[in-house]
């Protein structure tokens, strides 16, 4: 049941240990991006921490730039438009409508399919109660967003986060699930806004010319 899976992503991916493990970091804006065993190793090499956890398919300058934008709505729309199609059609839609790089879009498409398989009924309920993208929904409220996280992000069964690397919690960006700051990556080196979230929108302005 979804309710029994809710603590799983916190235990496997997040929690206090998130700030102590591998990090994805860069040497300069628009420069080299690589994984380090820990934040100390990144800082020793004069690299700036982009997110907690190893780099993945979405850990590039193009996809970093898109993370603060509305990702859920176009991804969900692509899933609805290609309900009876294969993953490739959903991937192409996400790549076109959101702007993700090809491999990043592929893993987002797989996550959309996973969410549809495991959370379809909850999604319909969420539509009826207007909680699909509600920022006031807490992490223990069962909605399509928390169901997707519980079922598709941490190897239970989907492994979305391991594939993409970068996501909002790891980059300390406010997500559609309202969370206290101690459930976000606290070691991101991007300047923070007044609410202590990393201000990636300001950092990525202007965007990189060669952003992949």
Tab-separated table of C-alpha atoms in Angstrom:
chain	number	residue	atom	x	y	z
A	1	UNK	CA	0.000	0.000	0.000
A	2	UNK	CA	1.140	3.538	-0.696
A	3	UNK	CA	0.896	4.584	2.949
A	4	UNK	CA	3.462	1.955	3.951
A	5	UNK	CA	5.835	3.177	1.216
A	6	UNK	CA	5.739	6.855	2.208
A	7	UNK	CA	8.758	6.669	4.597
A	8	UNK	CA	10.835	4.678	2.098
A	9	UNK	CA	12.303	7.516	-0.045
A	10	UNK	CA	13.232	9.421	3.130
A	11	UNK	CA	15.072	6.393	4.462
A	12	UNK	CA	16.836	5.441	1.220
A	13	UNK	CA	17.489	8.767	-0.530
A	14	UNK	CA	17.027	11.616	1.870
A	15	UNK	CA	17.108	12.180	5.621
A	16	UNK	CA	20.231	13.447	7.461
A	17	UNK	CA	22.555	11.155	5.528
A	18	UNK	CA	21.720	13.029	2.301
A	19	UNK	CA	24.055	15.832	3.376
A	20	UNK	CA	26.933	13.465	4.159
A	21	UNK	CA	27.193	11.276	1.069
A	22	UNK	CA	28.266	11.843	-2.548
A	23	UNK	CA	27.655	15.215	-4.179
A	24	UNK	CA	27.405	16.555	-7.707
A	25	UNK	CA	29.521	19.675	-8.131
A	26	UNK	CA	30.953	22.041	-10.754
A	27	UNK	CA	34.175	23.992	-11.144
A	28	UNK	CA	32.488	27.132	-12.486
A	29	UNK	CA	29.137	28.152	-13.901
A	30	UNK	CA	28.683	26.497	-17.311
A	31	UNK	CA	31.821	24.461	-16.629
A	32	UNK	CA	32.718	20.891	-15.720
A	33	UNK	CA	30.253	18.878	-13.616
A	34	UNK	CA	31.302	15.745	-11.751
A	35	UNK	CA	30.540	13.495	-8.776
A	36	UNK	CA	32.634	13.606	-5.591
A	37	UNK	CA	32.527	11.129	-2.671
A	38	UNK	CA	31.603	13.908	-0.209
A	39	UNK	CA	31.255	17.681	0.075
A	40	UNK	CA	34.738	17.970	1.575
A	41	UNK	CA	36.265	16.401	-1.536
A	42	UNK	CA	34.381	18.807	-3.798
A	43	UNK	CA	35.433	21.840	-1.794
A	44	UNK	CA	39.048	20.625	-1.652
A	45	UNK	CA	39.024	20.697	-5.449
A	46	UNK	CA	37.434	24.189	-5.456
A	47	UNK	CA	34.187	22.814	-6.878
A	48	UNK	CA	30.761	24.238	-6.023
A	49	UNK	CA	28.076	21.798	-4.854
A	50	UNK	CA	25.064	21.692	-7.175
A	51	UNK	CA	23.149	18.942	-5.423
A	52	UNK	CA	23.313	16.131	-2.917
A	53	UNK	CA	23.812	12.675	-4.374
A	54	UNK	CA	25.747	11.548	-7.446
A	55	UNK	CA	25.306	13.292	-10.783
A	56	UNK	CA	22.840	11.697	-13.214
A	57	UNK	CA	21.232	12.211	-16.600
A	58	UNK	CA	19.652	15.534	-15.551
A	59	UNK	CA	22.809	16.889	-13.904
A	60	UNK	CA	23.775	19.267	-16.690
A	61	UNK	CA	23.449	22.992	-17.267
A	62	UNK	CA	20.414	22.787	-19.523
A	63	UNK	CA	18.433	20.688	-17.060
A	64	UNK	CA	19.640	22.561	-13.960
A	65	UNK	CA	18.145	25.691	-15.503
A	66	UNK	CA	14.741	24.039	-15.861
A	67	UNK	CA	14.396	22.613	-12.352
A	68	UNK	CA	12.822	25.736	-10.740
A	69	UNK	CA	10.125	25.893	-13.447
A	70	UNK	CA	6.781	24.077	-13.494
A	71	UNK	CA	7.801	20.547	-14.444
A	72	UNK	CA	4.874	18.561	-13.080
A	73	UNK	CA	2.158	20.108	-15.255
A	74	UNK	CA	3.768	19.550	-18.693
A	75	UNK	CA	5.070	16.102	-17.661
A	76	UNK	CA	1.600	15.100	-16.501
A	77	UNK	CA	0.051	16.500	-19.685
A	78	UNK	CA	2.503	14.521	-21.821
A	79	UNK	CA	1.547	11.406	-19.882
A	80	UNK	CA	-2.130	12.040	-20.502
A	81	UNK	CA	-1.638	12.808	-24.197
A	82	UNK	CA	0.303	9.582	-24.734
A	83	UNK	CA	-1.656	7.370	-22.386
A	84	UNK	CA	-1.846	4.533	-24.912
A	85	UNK	CA	1.545	5.136	-26.527
A	86	UNK	CA	4.994	3.889	-25.616
A	87	UNK	CA	7.661	5.576	-23.537
A	88	UNK	CA	9.363	7.082	-26.601
A	89	UNK	CA	6.327	9.221	-27.430
A	90	UNK	CA	6.110	10.486	-23.846
A	91	UNK	CA	9.849	11.136	-23.858
A	92	UNK	CA	9.637	13.177	-27.066
A	93	UNK	CA	6.755	15.209	-25.618
A	94	UNK	CA	8.666	15.953	-22.406
A	95	UNK	CA	11.805	16.848	-24.331
A	96	UNK	CA	9.816	19.215	-26.549
A	97	UNK	CA	7.486	20.796	-23.974
A	98	UNK	CA	9.825	21.050	-20.980
A	99	UNK	CA	13.141	21.266	-22.813
A	100	UNK	CA	15.034	18.515	-21.008
A	101	UNK	CA	17.979	16.832	-22.672
A	102	UNK	CA	17.243	13.499	-24.346
A	103	UNK	CA	18.394	11.103	-21.618
A	104	UNK	CA	16.891	13.223	-18.850
A	105	UNK	CA	13.565	13.274	-20.716
A	106	UNK	CA	13.705	9.480	-21.070
A	107	UNK	CA	13.921	8.940	-17.313
A	108	UNK	CA	11.170	11.498	-16.712
A	109	UNK	CA	9.004	9.582	-19.196
A	110	UNK	CA	9.706	6.318	-17.379
A	111	UNK	CA	8.729	8.007	-14.124
A	112	UNK	CA	5.468	9.229	-15.669
A	113	UNK	CA	4.661	5.657	-16.742
A	114	UNK	CA	5.590	4.323	-13.285
A	115	UNK	CA	3.371	6.918	-11.598
A	116	UNK	CA	0.507	6.047	-13.932
A	117	UNK	CA	0.850	2.370	-13.090
A	118	UNK	CA	1.023	2.831	-9.318
A	119	UNK	CA	-0.835	6.075	-8.621
A	120	UNK	CA	-3.592	6.450	-11.225
A	121	UNK	CA	-6.485	6.078	-8.793
A	122	UNK	CA	-4.888	8.493	-6.314
A	123	UNK	CA	-4.323	10.969	-9.154
A	124	UNK	CA	-8.055	10.912	-9.984
A	125	UNK	CA	-8.865	11.458	-6.302
A	126	UNK	CA	-6.388	14.342	-6.198
A	127	UNK	CA	-8.097	16.010	-9.144
A	128	UNK	CA	-11.381	15.849	-7.277
A	129	UNK	CA	-9.864	17.396	-4.139
A	130	UNK	CA	-7.570	19.856	-5.959
A	131	UNK	CA	-4.423	18.473	-4.327
A	132	UNK	CA	-2.394	17.380	-7.363
A	133	UNK	CA	0.106	20.222	-7.139
A	134	UNK	CA	-0.898	21.821	-3.860
A	135	UNK	CA	2.132	23.376	-2.137
A	136	UNK	CA	0.366	23.050	1.206
A	137	UNK	CA	0.191	19.266	0.984
A	138	UNK	CA	2.484	17.726	3.576
A	139	UNK	CA	4.910	14.844	3.008
A	140	UNK	CA	2.642	12.380	4.828
A	141	UNK	CA	-0.508	13.224	2.863
A	142	UNK	CA	-1.278	10.640	0.193
A	143	UNK	CA	-1.623	12.490	-3.115
A	144	UNK	CA	-0.412	11.671	-6.623
A	145	UNK	CA	2.802	13.569	-5.832
A	146	UNK	CA	3.637	11.697	-2.625
A	147	UNK	CA	2.529	8.386	-4.193
A	148	UNK	CA	4.867	8.949	-7.131
A	149	UNK	CA	7.746	9.729	-4.797
A	150	UNK	CA	7.052	6.646	-2.668
A	151	UNK	CA	6.610	4.237	-5.582
A	152	UNK	CA	8.842	5.533	-8.349
A	153	UNK	CA	11.824	7.428	-6.964
A	154	UNK	CA	13.788	5.184	-4.602
A	155	UNK	CA	13.795	1.684	-6.107
A	156	UNK	CA	10.370	0.794	-4.771
A	157	UNK	CA	10.069	-0.233	-7.630
A	158	UNK	CA	11.063	2.819	-9.738
A	159	UNK	CA	14.564	4.295	-9.385
A	160	UNK	CA	13.958	7.740	-10.864
A	161	UNK	CA	16.271	9.713	-8.569
A	162	UNK	CA	19.263	7.429	-9.060
A	163	UNK	CA	18.899	7.861	-12.822
A	164	UNK	CA	18.319	11.608	-13.045
A	165	UNK	CA	20.653	12.721	-10.246
A	166	UNK	CA	19.282	16.243	-10.019
A	167	UNK	CA	15.875	16.906	-8.522
A	168	UNK	CA	14.389	19.704	-6.479
A	169	UNK	CA	15.006	18.232	-3.038
A	170	UNK	CA	18.624	17.485	-3.898
A	171	UNK	CA	19.111	20.973	-5.386
A	172	UNK	CA	17.316	22.649	-2.438
A	173	UNK	CA	14.524	23.993	-4.623
A	174	UNK	CA	10.996	24.231	-3.272
A	175	UNK	CA	8.921	21.343	-4.640
A	176	UNK	CA	5.201	20.618	-4.976
A	177	UNK	CA	5.335	18.710	-1.676
A	178	UNK	CA	5.722	21.224	1.150
A	179	UNK	CA	8.704	20.223	3.305
A	180	UNK	CA	10.708	21.666	6.186
A	181	UNK	CA	14.202	22.764	5.198
A	182	UNK	CA	15.797	19.890	7.109
A	183	UNK	CA	14.279	17.541	4.506
A	184	UNK	CA	16.053	19.407	1.690
A	185	UNK	CA	19.730	19.178	0.742
A	186	UNK	CA	21.396	21.716	3.046
A	187	UNK	CA	24.868	21.767	1.480
A	188	UNK	CA	24.079	23.243	-1.945
A	189	UNK	CA	26.444	26.166	-2.516
A	190	UNK	CA	24.027	28.279	-4.589
A	191	UNK	CA	23.010	31.538	-2.888
A	192	UNK	CA	19.749	31.183	-0.967
A	193	UNK	CA	16.618	33.296	-1.084
A	194	UNK	CA	14.765	34.751	1.907
A	195	UNK	CA	13.126	31.393	2.621
A	196	UNK	CA	16.476	29.548	2.583
A	197	UNK	CA	15.879	27.760	-0.713
A	198	UNK	CA	18.701	27.901	-3.270
A	199	UNK	CA	17.932	30.592	-5.849
A	200	UNK	CA	18.733	28.671	-9.029
A	201	UNK	CA	16.642	31.026	-11.162
A	202	UNK	CA	18.901	33.967	-10.333
A	203	UNK	CA	22.046	31.856	-10.588
A	204	UNK	CA	21.186	30.622	-14.085
A	205	UNK	CA	20.511	34.121	-15.418
A	206	UNK	CA	22.038	34.447	-17.930
A	207	UNK	CA	21.883	30.822	-19.005
A	208	UNK	CA	24.844	28.917	-20.400
A	209	UNK	CA	25.509	29.155	-24.129
A	210	UNK	CA	26.478	25.489	-24.307
A	211	UNK	CA	24.277	24.057	-21.606
A	212	UNK	CA	24.581	20.276	-21.867
